[in-house]
Coordinates of C-alpha atoms and ligand atoms in Angstrom, one line a residue:
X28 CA 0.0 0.0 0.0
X29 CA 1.7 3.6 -1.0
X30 CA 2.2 5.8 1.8
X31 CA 0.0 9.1 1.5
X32 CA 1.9 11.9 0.5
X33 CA 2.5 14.7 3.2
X34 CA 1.0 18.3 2.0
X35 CA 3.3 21.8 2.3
X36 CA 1.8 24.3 4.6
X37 CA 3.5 27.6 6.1
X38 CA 4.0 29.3 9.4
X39 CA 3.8 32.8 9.6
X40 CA 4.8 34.5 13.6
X41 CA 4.0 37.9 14.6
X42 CA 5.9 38.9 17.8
X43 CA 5.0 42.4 19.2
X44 CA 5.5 43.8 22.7
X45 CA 2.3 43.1 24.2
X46 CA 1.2 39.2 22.2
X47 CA 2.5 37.0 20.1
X48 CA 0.4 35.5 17.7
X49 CA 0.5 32.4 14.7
X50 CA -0.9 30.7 11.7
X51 CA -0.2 27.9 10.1
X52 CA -1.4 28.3 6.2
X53 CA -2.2 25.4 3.2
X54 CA -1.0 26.5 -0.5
X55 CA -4.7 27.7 -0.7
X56 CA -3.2 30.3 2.4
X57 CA -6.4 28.7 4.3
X58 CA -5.9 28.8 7.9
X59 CA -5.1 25.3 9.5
X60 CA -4.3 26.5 12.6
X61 CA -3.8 29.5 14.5
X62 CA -3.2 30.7 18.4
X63 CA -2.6 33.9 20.5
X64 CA -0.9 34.3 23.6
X65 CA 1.2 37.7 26.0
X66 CA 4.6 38.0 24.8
X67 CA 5.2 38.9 28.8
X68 CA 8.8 40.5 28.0
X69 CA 9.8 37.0 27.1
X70 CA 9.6 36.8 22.8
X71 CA 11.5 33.1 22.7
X72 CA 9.2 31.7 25.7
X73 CA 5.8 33.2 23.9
X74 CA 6.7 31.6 20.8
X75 CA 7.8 28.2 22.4
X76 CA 4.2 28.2 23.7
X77 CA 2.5 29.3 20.5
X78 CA 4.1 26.6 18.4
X79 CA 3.1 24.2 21.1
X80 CA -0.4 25.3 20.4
X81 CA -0.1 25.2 17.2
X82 CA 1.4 21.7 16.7
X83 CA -1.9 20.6 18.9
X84 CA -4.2 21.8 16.2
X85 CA -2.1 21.4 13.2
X86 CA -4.2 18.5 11.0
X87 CA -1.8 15.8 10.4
X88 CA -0.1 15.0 7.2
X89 CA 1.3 18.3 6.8
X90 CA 4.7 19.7 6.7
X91 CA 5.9 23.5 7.4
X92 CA 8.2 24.5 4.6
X93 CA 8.1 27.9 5.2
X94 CA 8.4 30.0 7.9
X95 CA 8.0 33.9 8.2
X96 CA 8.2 36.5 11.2
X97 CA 6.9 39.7 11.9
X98 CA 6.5 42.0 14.2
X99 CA 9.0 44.0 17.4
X100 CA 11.2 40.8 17.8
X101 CA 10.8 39.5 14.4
X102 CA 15.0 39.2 13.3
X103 CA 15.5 37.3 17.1
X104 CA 12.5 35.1 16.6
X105 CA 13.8 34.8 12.5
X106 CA 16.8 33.7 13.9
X107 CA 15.9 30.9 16.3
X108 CA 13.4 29.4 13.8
X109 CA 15.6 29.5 10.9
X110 CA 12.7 31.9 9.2
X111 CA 12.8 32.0 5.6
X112 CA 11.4 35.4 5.6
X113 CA 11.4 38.5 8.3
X114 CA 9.3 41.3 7.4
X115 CA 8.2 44.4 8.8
X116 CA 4.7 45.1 10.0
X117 CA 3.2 47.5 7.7
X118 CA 4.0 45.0 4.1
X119 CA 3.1 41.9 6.6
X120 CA -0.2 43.7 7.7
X121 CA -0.8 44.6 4.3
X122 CA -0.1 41.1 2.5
X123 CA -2.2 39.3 5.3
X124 CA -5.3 41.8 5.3
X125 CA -5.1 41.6 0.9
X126 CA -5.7 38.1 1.0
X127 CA -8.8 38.5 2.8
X128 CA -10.3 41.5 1.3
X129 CA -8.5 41.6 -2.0
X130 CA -9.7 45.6 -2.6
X131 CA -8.7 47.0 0.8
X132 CA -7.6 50.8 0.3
X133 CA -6.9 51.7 4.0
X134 CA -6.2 49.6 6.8
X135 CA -6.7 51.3 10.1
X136 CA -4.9 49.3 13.0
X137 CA -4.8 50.6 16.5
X138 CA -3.4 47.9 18.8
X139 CA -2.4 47.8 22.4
X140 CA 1.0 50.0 22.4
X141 CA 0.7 51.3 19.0
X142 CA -1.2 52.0 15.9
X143 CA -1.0 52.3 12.1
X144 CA -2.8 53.6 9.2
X145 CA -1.4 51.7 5.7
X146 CA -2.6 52.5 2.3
X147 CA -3.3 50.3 -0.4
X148 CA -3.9 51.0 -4.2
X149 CA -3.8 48.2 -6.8
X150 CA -2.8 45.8 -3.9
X151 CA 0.6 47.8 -2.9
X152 CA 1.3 50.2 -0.1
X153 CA 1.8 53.4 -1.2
X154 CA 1.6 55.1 1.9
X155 CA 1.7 54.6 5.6
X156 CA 2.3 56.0 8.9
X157 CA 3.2 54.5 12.4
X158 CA 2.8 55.5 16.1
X159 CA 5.1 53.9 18.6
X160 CA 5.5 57.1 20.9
X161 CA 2.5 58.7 22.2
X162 CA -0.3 56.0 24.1
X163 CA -2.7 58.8 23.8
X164 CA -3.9 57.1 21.0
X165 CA -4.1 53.0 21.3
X166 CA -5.1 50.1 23.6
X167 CA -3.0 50.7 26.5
X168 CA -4.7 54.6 27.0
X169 CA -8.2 52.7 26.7
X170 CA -7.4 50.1 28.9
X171 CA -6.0 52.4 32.4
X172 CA -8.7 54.7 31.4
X173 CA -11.7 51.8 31.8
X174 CA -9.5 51.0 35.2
X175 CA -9.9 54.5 36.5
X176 CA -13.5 54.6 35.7
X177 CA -13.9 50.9 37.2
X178 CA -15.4 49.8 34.1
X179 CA -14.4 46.1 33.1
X180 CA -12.8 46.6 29.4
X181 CA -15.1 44.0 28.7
X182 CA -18.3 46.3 29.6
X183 CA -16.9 49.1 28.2
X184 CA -17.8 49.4 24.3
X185 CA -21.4 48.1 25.2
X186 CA -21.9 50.8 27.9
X187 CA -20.2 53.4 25.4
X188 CA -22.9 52.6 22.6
X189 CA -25.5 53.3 25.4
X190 CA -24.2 57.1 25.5
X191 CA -26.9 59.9 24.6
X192 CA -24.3 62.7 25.0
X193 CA -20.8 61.5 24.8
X194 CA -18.7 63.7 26.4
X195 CA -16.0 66.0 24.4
X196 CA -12.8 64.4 25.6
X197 CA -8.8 66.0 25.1
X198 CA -7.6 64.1 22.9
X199 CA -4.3 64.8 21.9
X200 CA -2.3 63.7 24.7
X201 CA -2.8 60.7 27.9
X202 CA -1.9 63.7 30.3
X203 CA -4.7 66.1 29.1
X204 CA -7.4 63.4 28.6
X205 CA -6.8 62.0 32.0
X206 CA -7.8 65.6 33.9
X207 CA -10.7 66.4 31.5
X208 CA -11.8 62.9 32.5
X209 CA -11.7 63.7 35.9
X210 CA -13.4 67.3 35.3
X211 CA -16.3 66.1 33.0
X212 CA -17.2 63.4 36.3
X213 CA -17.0 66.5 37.9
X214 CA -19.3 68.6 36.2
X215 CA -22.1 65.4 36.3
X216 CA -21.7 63.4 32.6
X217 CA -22.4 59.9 33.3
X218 CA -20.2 56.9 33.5
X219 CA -21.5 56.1 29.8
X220 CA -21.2 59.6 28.5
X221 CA -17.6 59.3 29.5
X222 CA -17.0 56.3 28.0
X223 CA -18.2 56.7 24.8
X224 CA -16.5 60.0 25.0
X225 CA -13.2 58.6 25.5
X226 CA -13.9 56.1 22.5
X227 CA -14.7 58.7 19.8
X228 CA -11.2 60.8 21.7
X229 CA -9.4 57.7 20.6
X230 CA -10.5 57.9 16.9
X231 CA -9.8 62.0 17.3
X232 CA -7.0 61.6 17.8
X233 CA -6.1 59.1 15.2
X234 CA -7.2 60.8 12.7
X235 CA -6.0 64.2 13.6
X236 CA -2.8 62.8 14.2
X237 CA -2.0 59.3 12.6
X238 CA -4.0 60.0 9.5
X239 CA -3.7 63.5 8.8
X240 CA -3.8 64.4 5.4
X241 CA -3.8 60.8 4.1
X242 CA -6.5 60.2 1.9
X243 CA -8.7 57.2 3.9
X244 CA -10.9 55.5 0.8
X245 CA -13.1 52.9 0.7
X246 CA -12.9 49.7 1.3
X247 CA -11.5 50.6 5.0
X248 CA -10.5 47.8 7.2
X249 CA -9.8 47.9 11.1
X250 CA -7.6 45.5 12.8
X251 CA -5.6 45.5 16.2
X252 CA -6.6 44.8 19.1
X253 CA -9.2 47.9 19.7
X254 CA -11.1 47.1 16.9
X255 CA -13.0 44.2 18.7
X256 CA -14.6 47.4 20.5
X257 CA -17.7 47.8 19.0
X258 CA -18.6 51.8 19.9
X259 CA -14.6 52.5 18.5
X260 CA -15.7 51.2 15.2
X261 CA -19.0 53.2 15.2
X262 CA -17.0 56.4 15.8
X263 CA -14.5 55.7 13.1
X264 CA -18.1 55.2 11.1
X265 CA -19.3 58.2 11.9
X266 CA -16.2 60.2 11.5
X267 CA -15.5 58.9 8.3
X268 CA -19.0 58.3 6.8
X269 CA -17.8 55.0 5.2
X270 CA -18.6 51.8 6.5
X271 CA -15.1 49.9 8.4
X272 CA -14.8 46.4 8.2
X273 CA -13.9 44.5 11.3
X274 CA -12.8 40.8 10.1
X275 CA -12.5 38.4 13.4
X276 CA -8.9 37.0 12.5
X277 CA -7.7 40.6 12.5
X278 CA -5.5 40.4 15.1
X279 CA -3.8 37.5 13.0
X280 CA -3.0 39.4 9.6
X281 CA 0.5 39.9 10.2
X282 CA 1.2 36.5 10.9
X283 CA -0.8 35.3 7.9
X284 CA 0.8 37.6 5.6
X285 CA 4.2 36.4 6.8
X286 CA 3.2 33.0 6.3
X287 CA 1.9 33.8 3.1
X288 CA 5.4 35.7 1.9
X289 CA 7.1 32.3 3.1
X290 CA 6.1 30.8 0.2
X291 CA 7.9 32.4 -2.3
X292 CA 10.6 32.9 -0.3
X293 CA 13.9 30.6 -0.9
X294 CA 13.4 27.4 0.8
X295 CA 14.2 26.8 4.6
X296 CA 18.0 26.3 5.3
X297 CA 16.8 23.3 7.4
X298 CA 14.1 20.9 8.2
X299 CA 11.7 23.1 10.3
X300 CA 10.3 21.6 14.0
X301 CA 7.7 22.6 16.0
X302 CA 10.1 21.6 19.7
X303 CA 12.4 24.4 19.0
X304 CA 15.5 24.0 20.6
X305 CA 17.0 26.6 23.1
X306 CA 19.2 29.0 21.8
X307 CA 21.8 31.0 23.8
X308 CA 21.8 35.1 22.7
X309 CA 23.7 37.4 24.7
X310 CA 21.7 40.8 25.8
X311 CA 23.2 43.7 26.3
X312 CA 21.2 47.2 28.2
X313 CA 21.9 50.4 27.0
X314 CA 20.4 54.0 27.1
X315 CA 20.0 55.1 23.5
X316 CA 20.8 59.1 23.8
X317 CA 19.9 60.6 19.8
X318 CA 16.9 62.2 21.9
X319 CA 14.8 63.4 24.9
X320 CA 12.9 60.2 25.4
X321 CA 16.1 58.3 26.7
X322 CA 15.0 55.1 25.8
X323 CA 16.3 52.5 27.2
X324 CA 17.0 50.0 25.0
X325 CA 18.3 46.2 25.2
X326 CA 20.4 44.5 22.1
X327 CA 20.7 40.6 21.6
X328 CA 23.5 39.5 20.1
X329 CA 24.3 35.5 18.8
X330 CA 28.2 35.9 17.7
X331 CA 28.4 39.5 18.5
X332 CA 26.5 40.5 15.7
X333 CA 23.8 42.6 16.6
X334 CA 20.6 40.7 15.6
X335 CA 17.5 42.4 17.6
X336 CA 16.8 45.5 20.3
X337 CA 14.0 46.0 23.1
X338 CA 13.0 49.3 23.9
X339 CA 13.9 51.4 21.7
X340 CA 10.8 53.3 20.6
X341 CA 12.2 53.8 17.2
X342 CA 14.4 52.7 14.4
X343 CA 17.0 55.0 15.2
X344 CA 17.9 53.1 18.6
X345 CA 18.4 50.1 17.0
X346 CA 21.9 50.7 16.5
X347 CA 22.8 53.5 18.5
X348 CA 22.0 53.0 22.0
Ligands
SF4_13 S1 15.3 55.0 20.2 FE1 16.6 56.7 20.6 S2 16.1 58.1 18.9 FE2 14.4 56.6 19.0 S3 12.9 57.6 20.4 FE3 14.2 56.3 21.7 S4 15.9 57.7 22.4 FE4 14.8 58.7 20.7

């Protein structure tokens, strides 16, 4: 009796600070299996866990011959998996979020510490724009806002949509938001009117910030991790006056558009295994000083060549801490 021949599928990883997630793709790029998990400072131990998880659900008879990373720790994870591709965010966002709505024009992403706008025409990126310095305007600003109000983050879009009056909430910065918070409780708006009013503050400021003066167009696609809030999606609506589609993998796009550039990429170097083996990197802490914010940032190193960074909140301290 012939032996039944194995089929190719393709693992795409997308590390950032805050989660880690996976897929595991077919040739079709159809999702075979796919997991989530916190990053907790510890990129190599997240992704250890997720390809666990993955292995679990992974139907049998196939075999990864790809493998692609995204993401903040994408070159150290690359390195330990023997990656056949490492991309940035915004092309892997893009790739992953094409395959699923093959006319996207704008993908909006706001996610826990930072947020995006890309924008697409004829299925390339021809412009973008990243935040990865002010929290004013992502997850992490939601999240100790709805712990200040005691509102579980759960509770918090449905009691936002509930809002009559939303109050007008400063937008541009965490620092100003947080007293105009405490104010407008002062002055009577309800628990609801404040919510809702920090939700539409959120998509202010994206807009007047992130997205000024880029050109949002139809179709317009939300992903990251605040776009599972329903009353965030309503304001960006609103705002906009075109509809925003919210698909439920979102959070996985980078990792499927990694997954997906794995497969043209040149083949793996080496057999790829899910029990990844422990690899020894040496860290080094630093203060990067080309500005104000002082970050301080930590470099990994395999052979002292400089393969990844922590901390810094920019390119720039990459190599110059
Ligand atoms: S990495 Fe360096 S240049 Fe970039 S924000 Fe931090 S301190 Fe400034």
């Amino acid at each position: 009796m012939s032996k039944a021949k194995n089929k190719n599928a393709y693992l795409g990883i997308d590390i950032g600070s805050i989660s880690t997630k996976g897929v595991v793709i077919d040739s079709e790029n159809k999702v075979l299996a796919s997991s989530y998990n916190w990053t907790n400072g510890n990129p190599l131990g997240a992704v250890k866990d997720l390809l666990l998880a993955l292995k679990k659900d992974l139907p049998s008879g196939y075999v990864v011959q790809g493998v692609g990373t995204t993401g903040s720790a994408r070159r150290l994870v690359g390195v330990a998996l023997g990656a056949n591709v490492v991309k940035n965010e915004i092309t892997a966002h893009a790739i992953g979020t094409l395959s699923v709505v093959p006319d996207v024009r704008t993908i909006l992403e706001i996610g826990g510490q930072d947020s995006k706008i890309v924008l697409v025409n004829n299925g390339v990126v021809s412009d973008y724009a990243m935040n990865t310095l002010c929290a004013a305007g992502t997850g992490s600003f939601l999240s100790s806002q709805a712990k200040r109000l005691d509102v579980p983050l759960e509770d918090f879009a449905n009691l936002a949509l509930t809002s009559k009056n939303p109050a007008k909430i400063a937008a541009r910065c965490t620092v100003f938001a947080e007293s105009d918070l405490v104010h407008k409780a002062q002055i009577g708006y309800s628990k609801a009117d404040i919510v809702a009013g920090l939700c539409r503050s959120i998509v202010l400021n994206y807009l007047n910030n992130l997205a000024k003066g880029k050109q949002i167009k139809a179709p317009v696609v939300f992903q990251g991790g605040v776009s599972k809030n329903k009353a965030v999606v309503k304001e960006f609506e609103r705002e906009l006056g075109l509809p925003v589609y919210v698909d439920k993998n979102g959070h996985l796009m980078g990792a499927l558009g990694v997954a997906i550039l794995s497969k043209s990429a040149p083949a793996l170097l080496k057999e790829f295994s899910f029990d990844v083996a422990d690899v020894k990197f040496e860290t080094r802490g630093t203060e990067c000083e080309l500005c104000p914010n002082s970050c301080e940032v930590i470099q990994v190193f395999r052979d002292e060549v400089l393969i990844d960074s922590w901390g810094n909140k920019c390119e720039r301290g990459v190599k110059n801490a």
